[in-house]
Coordinates of C-alpha atoms in Angstrom, one line a residue:
M165 CA 75.2 160.2 105.7
K166 CA 75.9 162.6 108.1
T167 CA 73.6 165.7 108.5
R168 CA 73.4 169.3 110.8
R169 CA 71.6 166.5 113.6
D170 CA 73.6 164.1 113.9
F171 CA 76.8 166.5 114.7
L172 CA 74.2 167.6 117.3
T173 CA 73.9 164.3 118.9
Q174 CA 77.1 162.6 118.8
A175 CA 79.8 165.6 117.6
P176 CA 81.8 166.5 121.4
L177 CA 80.5 169.6 122.6
G178 CA 84.0 170.7 122.8
L179 CA 84.3 171.1 119.4
L180 CA 80.8 172.1 119.3
G181 CA 81.7 175.5 121.3
A182 CA 84.2 176.4 119.1
V183 CA 81.5 176.5 116.6
V184 CA 78.1 177.3 118.3
A185 CA 77.8 180.4 121.3
G186 CA 76.9 180.3 124.2
S187 CA 77.6 176.6 125.2
A188 CA 79.3 177.2 128.7
L189 CA 80.7 173.7 129.3
A190 CA 83.1 174.2 126.6
Q191 CA 84.8 177.2 127.2
A192 CA 85.8 176.1 130.2
G193 CA 87.5 173.6 128.4
Q194 CA 85.3 170.2 129.4
N195 CA 84.2 167.8 127.1
P196 CA 81.0 165.5 128.2
A197 CA 79.5 162.7 126.2
P198 CA 77.2 163.6 123.4
T199 CA 73.2 164.5 123.9
T200 CA 70.1 163.7 122.6
P201 CA 68.0 166.3 121.3
P202 CA 64.5 166.7 122.5
P203 CA 62.4 165.4 119.8
G204 CA 61.2 168.1 117.1
S205 CA 64.5 170.1 117.7
P206 CA 64.6 171.5 113.8
G207 CA 68.8 171.1 112.8
A208 CA 71.1 174.7 112.3
F209 CA 73.0 175.2 110.0
N210 CA 76.4 175.5 111.3
T211 CA 77.1 172.4 112.8
A212 CA 78.3 170.1 109.8
P213 CA 81.7 167.5 110.0
P214 CA 83.7 170.2 110.5
A215 CA 86.2 170.0 107.1
G216 CA 89.2 171.9 105.1
P217 CA 92.3 172.6 106.7
K218 CA 93.1 174.8 110.0
L219 CA 92.6 178.7 108.7
T220 CA 93.7 181.8 111.3
T221 CA 92.5 185.7 111.3
A222 CA 95.3 186.7 108.5
T223 CA 93.9 183.8 105.9
F224 CA 90.4 185.7 106.1
A225 CA 92.4 189.9 106.2
E226 CA 94.3 188.5 103.2
A227 CA 91.2 187.2 101.0
E228 CA 89.1 190.3 102.3
K229 CA 91.6 191.8 99.2
L230 CA 90.5 189.5 96.6
Q231 CA 86.8 190.9 97.6
Q232 CA 87.2 194.3 98.6
V233 CA 85.8 193.8 101.6
T234 CA 86.7 194.6 105.3
M235 CA 85.6 192.0 108.4
T236 CA 87.4 193.7 111.7
E237 CA 88.7 190.6 113.6
A238 CA 86.5 189.9 116.3
Q239 CA 84.8 188.7 113.1
R240 CA 87.6 188.0 111.2
E241 CA 88.2 185.3 114.7
M242 CA 84.5 183.9 114.9
A243 CA 84.6 183.2 111.0
V244 CA 88.2 181.1 111.8
A245 CA 85.6 178.6 114.2
S246 CA 83.2 178.7 112.0
W247 CA 84.9 178.8 108.5
P248 CA 85.6 174.2 108.7
T249 CA 81.8 173.6 110.1
S250 CA 79.6 176.0 107.9
M251 CA 81.0 177.0 105.0
A252 CA 84.3 174.0 104.3
A253 CA 81.7 171.0 104.6
L254 CA 79.9 173.2 100.8
L255 CA 82.9 172.2 99.0
E256 CA 82.1 168.0 100.1
R257 CA 81.4 168.1 96.4
R258 CA 84.6 168.0 94.9
T259 CA 86.5 167.4 98.1
G260 CA 84.9 165.0 99.2
P261 CA 84.4 162.5 100.7
R262 CA 81.3 162.1 99.0
K263 CA 82.7 163.1 95.1
V264 CA 79.9 163.6 92.7
A265 CA 81.5 163.9 89.0
L266 CA 79.3 166.7 87.0
E267 CA 79.1 165.2 83.3
E268 CA 80.0 167.0 80.6
G269 CA 76.4 168.3 79.6
L270 CA 74.9 168.5 82.4
A271 CA 73.5 171.5 82.3
P272 CA 73.3 174.2 85.9
A273 CA 69.4 174.2 87.5
T274 CA 68.8 177.7 86.2
T275 CA 68.3 178.9 82.3
W276 CA 68.6 182.3 80.3
F277 CA 65.2 183.1 78.5
P278 CA 66.2 186.2 77.1
A279 CA 63.0 187.2 76.4
M280 CA 61.7 187.1 80.7
G281 CA 58.2 185.8 81.4
R282 CA 56.5 187.6 78.0
A283 CA 54.4 185.0 75.8
H284 CA 54.8 186.8 72.3
V285 CA 58.2 187.9 72.1
G286 CA 59.3 187.7 67.9
P287 CA 57.0 187.7 64.6
A288 CA 54.0 186.1 64.5
H289 CA 53.8 183.9 61.6
D290 CA 56.9 181.6 60.1
R291 CA 57.9 183.2 56.4
F292 CA 60.6 182.1 54.9
A293 CA 60.8 183.5 51.5
P294 CA 64.6 184.5 50.3
S295 CA 66.0 185.8 47.3
R296 CA 64.9 184.3 43.8
V297 CA 68.8 183.5 41.9
A298 CA 68.7 182.2 38.6
A299 CA 71.4 178.9 38.1
T300 CA 73.5 181.5 35.3
P301 CA 76.5 180.2 33.6
L302 CA 79.2 178.0 35.0
P303 CA 82.1 179.9 35.0
A304 CA 85.3 179.2 33.5
K305 CA 87.1 178.9 36.8
D306 CA 86.6 176.8 40.0
E307 CA 88.3 180.2 41.9
D308 CA 84.8 181.8 41.2
I309 CA 82.9 179.2 41.2
A310 CA 84.6 178.2 44.8
F311 CA 84.0 182.4 45.8
A312 CA 79.9 182.1 44.4
S313 CA 77.6 182.7 47.1
V314 CA 75.3 179.8 48.7
A315 CA 72.2 181.0 47.0
Q316 CA 74.2 180.9 43.5
L317 CA 75.7 177.0 44.6
G318 CA 72.3 175.8 45.2
A319 CA 70.4 177.4 42.2
W320 CA 73.8 175.9 40.0
I321 CA 72.8 172.5 41.9
R322 CA 69.6 172.4 41.8
A323 CA 70.0 172.9 37.8
R324 CA 72.5 170.3 38.0
K325 CA 75.3 172.7 36.0
L326 CA 77.8 172.1 39.2
S327 CA 77.4 168.7 40.1
S328 CA 77.7 168.6 44.3
T329 CA 81.6 166.3 44.5
R330 CA 83.0 168.4 41.7
L331 CA 81.9 171.8 44.6
T332 CA 83.5 169.6 47.0
K333 CA 86.7 168.2 44.5
I334 CA 87.0 172.4 44.5
Y335 CA 86.8 173.2 48.0
L336 CA 89.0 170.1 49.1
E337 CA 91.6 171.0 46.7
R338 CA 91.8 174.6 48.1
L339 CA 91.4 174.0 51.7
K340 CA 94.9 171.4 51.3
R341 CA 96.6 174.7 49.0
F342 CA 96.3 177.3 51.3
D343 CA 95.4 176.0 55.0
P344 CA 99.6 175.7 55.0
Q345 CA 99.4 180.1 55.0
L346 CA 96.6 179.9 57.2
R347 CA 95.9 177.5 59.0
C348 CA 92.3 176.8 59.5
V349 CA 91.5 173.3 59.7
I350 CA 92.4 171.1 63.0
T351 CA 90.7 167.9 60.8
L352 CA 89.9 167.2 57.0
C353 CA 87.1 165.0 56.6
E354 CA 87.9 164.5 53.4
E355 CA 86.6 160.9 52.7
H356 CA 82.7 162.0 54.7
A357 CA 83.2 165.3 52.1
L358 CA 83.0 162.7 48.8
A359 CA 80.9 160.1 50.2
Q360 CA 78.8 163.2 52.0
A361 CA 78.3 164.7 48.4
A362 CA 78.2 162.1 46.5
Q363 CA 74.7 160.9 48.5
A364 CA 73.6 164.1 47.9
D365 CA 73.9 164.3 43.5
K366 CA 72.3 161.0 43.8
E367 CA 69.5 162.1 45.3
I368 CA 69.2 165.1 43.7
S369 CA 69.0 162.6 39.8
A370 CA 66.6 161.3 41.7
G371 CA 64.9 164.9 41.6
H372 CA 64.9 163.9 45.5
Y373 CA 66.3 168.3 46.9
R374 CA 66.1 168.6 49.8
G375 CA 66.3 172.3 49.4
P376 CA 68.8 176.2 49.0
L377 CA 72.0 173.5 51.1
H378 CA 70.8 170.4 49.3
G379 CA 74.8 169.3 47.8
I380 CA 77.5 172.3 49.6
P381 CA 80.3 172.2 51.4
W382 CA 80.6 173.7 54.8
G383 CA 82.6 173.6 57.2
A384 CA 82.1 173.5 61.6
K385 CA 84.4 175.0 64.1
D386 CA 85.8 172.6 66.4
L387 CA 83.9 173.0 69.2
L388 CA 80.5 170.9 67.0
D389 CA 80.1 167.2 68.0
T390 CA 80.6 164.9 64.3
A391 CA 79.9 161.5 65.4
G392 CA 83.6 159.2 64.6
I393 CA 85.4 163.1 63.4
A394 CA 88.0 163.9 66.2
T395 CA 86.3 167.3 68.0
T396 CA 89.2 169.3 69.5
Y397 CA 87.9 172.1 71.2
G398 CA 91.3 173.3 69.9
A399 CA 93.0 172.5 72.5
E400 CA 95.7 170.5 73.5
P401 CA 93.7 167.6 76.9
F402 CA 90.7 167.4 73.9
K403 CA 93.4 166.1 71.0
H404 CA 92.4 162.9 70.8
R405 CA 88.5 163.6 71.9
V406 CA 86.3 161.6 69.0
P407 CA 82.5 161.6 70.4
K408 CA 80.4 158.9 68.9
D409 CA 77.5 160.9 68.6
D410 CA 76.8 164.4 65.9
G411 CA 75.4 167.6 67.6
A412 CA 72.9 169.0 66.9
V413 CA 73.9 171.4 64.3
T414 CA 75.3 169.1 62.4
R415 CA 72.8 166.8 62.7
K416 CA 70.3 169.7 60.8
L417 CA 72.9 170.4 58.2
N418 CA 73.4 166.6 57.4
E419 CA 69.4 165.7 57.8
A420 CA 69.6 169.2 55.3
G421 CA 71.4 167.0 52.8
A422 CA 74.5 169.6 53.8
V423 CA 78.5 168.0 53.2
L424 CA 81.2 168.9 56.1
L425 CA 84.8 169.3 54.4
A426 CA 86.6 169.9 57.9
K427 CA 86.4 171.3 61.0
L428 CA 87.5 174.1 61.0
S429 CA 90.5 175.9 63.9
L430 CA 89.1 177.5 66.8
G431 CA 91.5 179.6 69.7
A432 CA 91.7 177.1 72.7
L433 CA 88.8 176.6 73.8
A434 CA 86.8 179.5 72.1
L435 CA 89.2 182.2 73.1
N436 CA 91.0 184.0 70.1
D437 CA 92.8 182.5 67.4
I438 CA 95.4 180.6 69.0
W439 CA 95.0 176.7 69.2
F440 CA 96.9 173.4 69.6
G441 CA 98.5 174.3 66.1
G442 CA 99.2 177.2 66.1
Q443 CA 97.7 180.9 64.9
T444 CA 95.1 181.0 63.1
M445 CA 95.7 183.7 60.0
N446 CA 94.0 186.7 58.8
P447 CA 93.9 186.2 54.7
W448 CA 93.7 190.2 54.3
L449 CA 97.1 190.1 56.2
L450 CA 99.1 187.0 56.1
K451 CA 101.4 188.3 59.4
E452 CA 98.2 189.0 62.0
G453 CA 95.8 186.7 63.5
A454 CA 92.3 185.8 62.5
S455 CA 90.7 186.9 65.8
G456 CA 88.9 184.7 67.7
S457 CA 87.7 182.0 69.4
S458 CA 85.9 181.5 65.3
A459 CA 88.6 182.0 63.6
G460 CA 89.0 179.3 60.8
P461 CA 85.6 179.7 60.0
A462 CA 86.2 182.3 59.3
S463 CA 89.6 182.5 58.0
A464 CA 88.1 180.0 55.7
T465 CA 85.0 181.4 54.3
A466 CA 86.9 184.7 53.7
A467 CA 89.2 182.6 51.8
G468 CA 86.9 180.5 49.2
L469 CA 88.1 177.3 51.2
V470 CA 84.6 176.7 52.3
A471 CA 80.8 177.9 50.9
F472 CA 80.0 179.0 54.6
A473 CA 81.0 177.5 58.3
I474 CA 79.5 177.8 61.8
G475 CA 81.3 179.5 64.8
S476 CA 79.6 180.5 67.6
E477 CA 79.4 183.5 69.6
T478 CA 79.5 183.8 73.4
Q479 CA 80.6 187.8 73.1
G480 CA 82.9 188.2 70.5
S481 CA 84.2 185.5 68.6
I482 CA 81.8 185.6 65.2
I483 CA 81.9 189.4 65.6
S484 CA 85.6 190.3 65.4
P485 CA 86.8 187.7 63.0
C486 CA 84.0 189.2 60.5
M487 CA 85.5 192.3 61.0
R488 CA 88.6 190.8 61.2
C489 CA 88.0 189.2 57.9
G490 CA 85.4 190.2 56.2
T491 CA 82.7 187.7 56.2
T492 CA 79.2 188.0 57.7
G493 CA 78.5 186.9 60.5
L494 CA 75.5 186.2 61.8
R495 CA 75.3 185.8 65.3
P496 CA 71.2 184.3 65.8
T497 CA 69.0 185.4 69.5
Y498 CA 69.7 182.9 72.0
G499 CA 67.9 180.6 71.7
R500 CA 66.9 180.2 69.1
V501 CA 69.6 177.2 67.5
P502 CA 70.1 174.1 69.5
R503 CA 74.0 173.7 71.4
T504 CA 73.7 170.0 71.7
G505 CA 76.3 169.0 71.3
A506 CA 79.3 171.5 71.2
M507 CA 81.3 172.7 73.6
T508 CA 80.4 174.5 76.6
L509 CA 81.5 177.5 77.5
C510 CA 78.8 179.3 79.3
W511 CA 75.5 178.2 79.6
T512 CA 73.7 180.8 79.3
M513 CA 75.6 182.6 77.0
D514 CA 76.7 180.7 74.0
K515 CA 75.1 180.8 70.3
L516 CA 75.4 178.9 67.3
G517 CA 75.5 181.0 64.3
P518 CA 76.9 181.2 60.8
I519 CA 79.4 182.4 58.5
A520 CA 79.6 183.5 55.3
R521 CA 79.9 185.8 52.4
S522 CA 77.0 187.2 51.5
V523 CA 73.8 188.4 53.9
E524 CA 71.3 186.2 52.8
D525 CA 73.7 183.1 52.8
T526 CA 73.9 183.8 57.1
L527 CA 69.6 183.4 57.3
L528 CA 69.7 180.2 54.7
V529 CA 72.3 178.7 56.9
L530 CA 69.8 179.9 59.8
D531 CA 66.1 178.5 58.9
A532 CA 68.2 175.2 58.8
I533 CA 68.9 175.5 61.8
R534 CA 67.2 177.1 64.1
G535 CA 64.5 174.3 66.8
T536 CA 64.7 173.0 68.9
D537 CA 66.2 169.6 70.5
P538 CA 65.6 167.6 74.0
G539 CA 69.5 167.8 75.0
D540 CA 69.7 172.4 75.0
S541 CA 67.1 173.5 77.4
A542 CA 67.1 177.3 76.4
S543 CA 66.1 176.1 73.1
V544 CA 62.7 177.5 72.2
A545 CA 61.0 177.1 68.7
A546 CA 60.9 180.6 68.2
H547 CA 59.7 181.6 64.5
L548 CA 61.3 182.9 61.8
D549 CA 59.9 185.7 59.5
Y550 CA 62.4 186.0 56.1
D551 CA 60.6 188.0 54.0
A552 CA 63.7 189.3 51.2
A553 CA 61.5 191.0 49.2
A554 CA 59.4 193.2 52.2
P555 CA 59.7 197.2 51.9
I556 CA 62.4 198.8 54.9
K557 CA 61.3 202.6 54.5
G558 CA 60.8 204.1 57.6
L559 CA 62.4 201.7 59.9
K560 CA 63.4 203.2 63.0
V561 CA 67.4 202.0 62.9
G562 CA 68.7 203.5 66.8
Y563 CA 72.1 204.8 67.3
F564 CA 74.0 206.0 70.4
P565 CA 75.4 209.7 68.9
G566 CA 78.2 209.5 71.3
W567 CA 79.7 205.9 70.4
M568 CA 79.4 207.4 66.8
K569 CA 82.3 210.2 67.7
E570 CA 84.8 208.2 68.8
A571 CA 86.5 205.0 68.6
P572 CA 85.9 202.5 68.0
A573 CA 83.6 204.0 65.2
T574 CA 85.6 205.4 62.3
E575 CA 84.1 207.4 59.7
L576 CA 82.7 203.8 58.1
D577 CA 80.3 203.3 60.7
R578 CA 79.0 206.7 60.6
A579 CA 79.1 206.2 56.4
A580 CA 77.0 203.4 57.5
L581 CA 74.0 205.8 59.0
E582 CA 73.6 208.0 56.4
Q583 CA 73.3 204.6 53.8
L584 CA 70.1 203.9 56.1
R585 CA 68.8 206.9 56.0
A586 CA 69.5 206.9 52.1
L587 CA 67.4 203.5 52.3
G588 CA 64.5 204.9 53.7
L589 CA 65.7 204.0 57.4
V590 CA 65.0 206.5 60.3
P591 CA 68.4 207.0 61.8
T592 CA 66.5 207.7 65.7
E593 CA 69.2 208.2 69.2
V594 CA 69.0 205.9 71.8
S595 CA 71.2 206.0 75.0
L596 CA 71.4 203.8 77.5
P597 CA 72.3 204.3 81.8
D598 CA 76.6 204.8 82.3
W599 CA 76.2 201.3 83.8
P600 CA 79.2 199.3 84.4
Y601 CA 79.0 196.6 82.3
D602 CA 81.8 194.3 82.8
D603 CA 80.4 193.9 85.9
L604 CA 78.5 191.0 84.1
N605 CA 81.1 189.5 83.3
V606 CA 81.5 187.6 87.1
L607 CA 78.8 185.2 85.0
L608 CA 81.4 185.1 82.2
F609 CA 84.3 183.8 83.6
A610 CA 82.6 181.9 87.1
E611 CA 80.0 179.6 83.9
S612 CA 83.8 179.3 82.1
A613 CA 85.6 177.5 85.1
A614 CA 82.4 176.2 85.5
A615 CA 82.3 174.3 82.8
F616 CA 86.0 173.3 83.1
E617 CA 86.7 172.4 86.4
E618 CA 87.7 169.0 86.1
L619 CA 90.5 170.8 83.0
T620 CA 91.6 173.0 85.6
L621 CA 92.0 171.6 89.2
S622 CA 93.5 168.5 87.4
G623 CA 96.6 170.3 86.1
E624 CA 95.4 169.7 82.6
A625 CA 94.7 173.3 82.0
D626 CA 98.1 173.8 82.4
H627 CA 99.4 172.0 79.1
M628 CA 97.3 174.5 76.7
R629 CA 99.7 176.7 74.2
V630 CA 98.3 180.1 75.9
Q631 CA 99.5 180.8 79.7
T632 CA 99.4 185.1 79.0
P633 CA 97.1 186.3 82.7
D634 CA 95.0 186.6 79.4
A635 CA 94.3 183.2 78.4
W636 CA 91.9 180.5 79.8
P637 CA 94.1 178.8 82.7
N638 CA 95.0 181.7 84.4
L639 CA 91.7 182.8 84.2
F640 CA 90.1 179.1 85.7
R641 CA 92.5 179.4 88.4
E642 CA 91.5 183.2 89.3
S643 CA 87.8 182.4 88.9
R644 CA 87.3 180.7 91.4
F645 CA 88.4 183.0 94.2
L646 CA 84.3 184.9 92.7
S647 CA 82.2 185.6 95.2
A648 CA 79.0 183.5 94.8
V649 CA 77.5 186.5 96.0
D650 CA 78.9 189.1 93.4
F651 CA 77.5 186.1 90.8
V652 CA 74.0 186.5 91.7
Q653 CA 74.5 190.6 92.1
A654 CA 76.3 190.4 88.8
D655 CA 72.5 187.9 87.6
R656 CA 70.4 190.5 89.2
L657 CA 72.5 193.2 87.4
R658 CA 72.3 191.4 84.4
R659 CA 67.7 191.3 84.3
K660 CA 68.1 194.7 85.4
M661 CA 70.2 195.8 82.4
A662 CA 68.3 193.4 79.9
K663 CA 64.7 195.5 81.0
E664 CA 67.2 198.6 79.5
M665 CA 67.7 197.1 76.4
E666 CA 63.9 195.9 76.3
R667 CA 63.3 200.1 76.4
V668 CA 65.2 201.0 73.8
M669 CA 64.1 197.5 71.4
G670 CA 60.8 199.2 71.9
E671 CA 61.3 202.2 70.2
V672 CA 62.9 200.8 67.5
D673 CA 63.2 198.1 65.1
L674 CA 66.9 197.9 65.3
L675 CA 70.5 199.2 66.0
L676 CA 73.3 200.3 64.3
V677 CA 76.9 199.9 66.6
P678 CA 80.4 200.0 66.5
S679 CA 81.4 196.2 65.8
L680 CA 83.9 195.9 68.5
R681 CA 82.8 198.4 71.4
D682 CA 83.1 197.1 74.0
E683 CA 79.5 197.6 76.4
M684 CA 77.7 196.6 73.3
M685 CA 79.4 193.7 72.6
V686 CA 78.6 192.8 76.8
I687 CA 75.4 193.6 76.8
S688 CA 73.9 192.3 74.0
N689 CA 75.5 189.4 74.1
M690 CA 74.0 189.0 77.8
S691 CA 70.6 190.3 76.3
G692 CA 70.7 187.3 74.3
H693 CA 69.9 189.6 71.2
P694 CA 70.3 188.6 67.1
S695 CA 73.7 191.0 65.9
L696 CA 74.3 190.6 62.2
T697 CA 78.3 192.0 61.2
L698 CA 78.4 192.8 57.5
R699 CA 81.8 194.6 55.8
T700 CA 81.0 198.2 54.2
G701 CA 84.4 199.7 53.1
F702 CA 88.2 199.2 54.3
V703 CA 90.0 201.2 56.8
E704 CA 94.3 200.8 56.3
V705 CA 96.7 199.7 59.4
D706 CA 99.7 200.4 60.0
Q707 CA 100.7 197.8 63.2
V708 CA 99.5 193.6 63.2
R709 CA 96.6 193.7 65.5
S710 CA 95.6 190.9 68.0
D711 CA 93.0 189.6 70.5
W712 CA 95.8 189.4 73.3
A713 CA 97.0 192.2 75.8
P714 CA 99.6 194.7 75.3
D715 CA 102.6 192.9 76.3
P716 CA 104.6 195.3 76.3
K717 CA 108.1 192.7 76.3
H718 CA 106.5 191.9 73.3
P719 CA 105.1 194.7 70.6
L720 CA 103.0 194.5 68.1
P721 CA 105.6 194.4 64.8
K722 CA 104.7 197.5 62.4
L723 CA 103.6 197.2 58.8
A724 CA 106.7 198.3 56.3
R725 CA 104.2 200.5 54.6
P726 CA 100.2 200.4 55.3
H727 CA 97.6 198.2 53.6
R728 CA 94.4 198.0 53.0
V729 CA 91.5 195.1 54.5
P730 CA 88.1 195.0 55.4
Y731 CA 86.0 197.0 57.5
G732 CA 82.4 196.4 58.6
V733 CA 79.8 197.3 60.4
T734 CA 77.1 195.9 63.2
L735 CA 73.1 195.7 62.8
V736 CA 71.4 193.6 66.1
G737 CA 68.5 192.9 66.5
R738 CA 64.9 192.9 68.1
L739 CA 64.0 189.1 70.0
F740 CA 64.1 186.2 67.5
E741 CA 64.1 189.1 64.2
E742 CA 66.8 187.7 62.8
G743 CA 64.7 188.6 59.4
T744 CA 64.6 192.4 59.5
L745 CA 68.5 192.1 60.9
G746 CA 68.1 190.3 57.0
R747 CA 66.4 192.9 55.3
V748 CA 68.6 195.4 56.1
G749 CA 71.4 194.1 55.5
R750 CA 70.6 193.0 52.3
A751 CA 69.8 196.4 51.1
L752 CA 72.9 198.3 53.2
E753 CA 75.5 195.4 51.7
A754 CA 74.1 196.4 47.6
K755 CA 74.7 199.4 48.5
V756 CA 77.9 199.4 49.5
A757 CA 78.8 197.0 47.1
V758 CA 82.4 195.7 48.8
A759 CA 81.1 192.2 49.6
G760 CA 82.5 190.9 46.3
E761 CA 85.9 191.9 46.7
R762 CA 88.1 188.9 47.7
P763 CA 91.4 188.9 49.8
P764 CA 95.1 189.0 47.4
G765 CA 95.7 185.4 46.6
F766 CA 93.7 183.7 47.5

């Protein structure tokens, strides 16, 4: 192994003179024999064996433009001489000769903890008391059964008015019938589902009822590992990837007795709604995508093809498709749900959460999937306190006055605030500093590029379907040129921002925000706060909507007439206080009374 000390004793002084100031012999062009430094001499920076390609001052002059810094010509000359023996050698891990493979699932040494050292965050105790749902007479139509809530389906199954096998067959038939329109399924797990359903029926008949998800069919965003069943990430390079083990959430749902129906689509590598099989569509408006990246889970749930689904969010991937498809999405506090066996995009931001057709359903699922797992160092054993009957009167709901007055807020956002006031909550103005929050995305881009380094450097990313400037292949390549210094500074800004969110959440019990407000999408995902997105009404659109950057060469099509589509708001809660979101969200859901409307044709 070459060390700095080896280099000092073995390297020609002519080379050292190019990188170590003060060598008169080297400046005279001499090349004396190596010398041994006196015992006890420390090593030194800038003395590694030279590595990398030849550089010129023009190399640095051009690189300065990427980072928006400026050096003098003398400083560039020094950098040209020293870079091969100072910085270039730091890339040996991937350039060789001693390459080190970083296996999938290996997390960075540093971990983000939203509590930032506070010992007591979230509820003081566990309490899970959902509403009581009666086993009403079973509807005559399969369609009405398919659109029933998880809670209602569970009541029927527990009372043996409905078998898991019959329910599973209803959903399988609907998946086969409607997937050609929606393109929401990557892998249909028919045999697996029927076997799990039969087992659930057998256990329930024997009196072994596991809980509210026993026998309930669900769909998994296809970044969640399933043993022996393909998990493709929606991307061409992973089409034939078959994991050996279940992910932690898959395992927890298996233990709850849930029935896996299908691996549902996601935008490739968790971006937007286009995967290797095409674009997943919005059941409310089949001319537009379902939004992403949890496109399949939102589309399938909205169309009544599954009882619930598991999605994921790094920055908007539960909120956005739930807005588009009119579903309910619960993004848990960072660390609440273990991510072992789920595709990594960003270690310090990824979150797994439920997508359903009602607020309480998301809490039923959260209770089953929460907890710790040794494979996820960020997972925590936090309490969950949800009592559907607990009062909400007097809770303070924070809002940002300026945000509520301008786009993307609509009259429905403003109406939701008044509806919460009518429910007894106290609207309270809050504010955050006017900082460049998008700068925090240095962390998003650097982490994601690191997660898919081999895919990028091998050229495999070039085979992905979408190659636009705002797609991952280009963003991964560009991210190679982000500054490590700016990464650290963004991390420091993250802590500063999180302290501001701590202040705001100390003033109120929850926030009401326009769901697609960019600042809060970045802030709350970076701080790790939980959110609940739910439908509160409908708006009319006269143009197809898209997640992708505008392309003047391919403008989005206009609609022949305005089209009525769902619209919702987002509640942001205190860390680990998803129970409060559930109580308030459930009351708002009942107040606006629009959750039961179904997309036409499904």
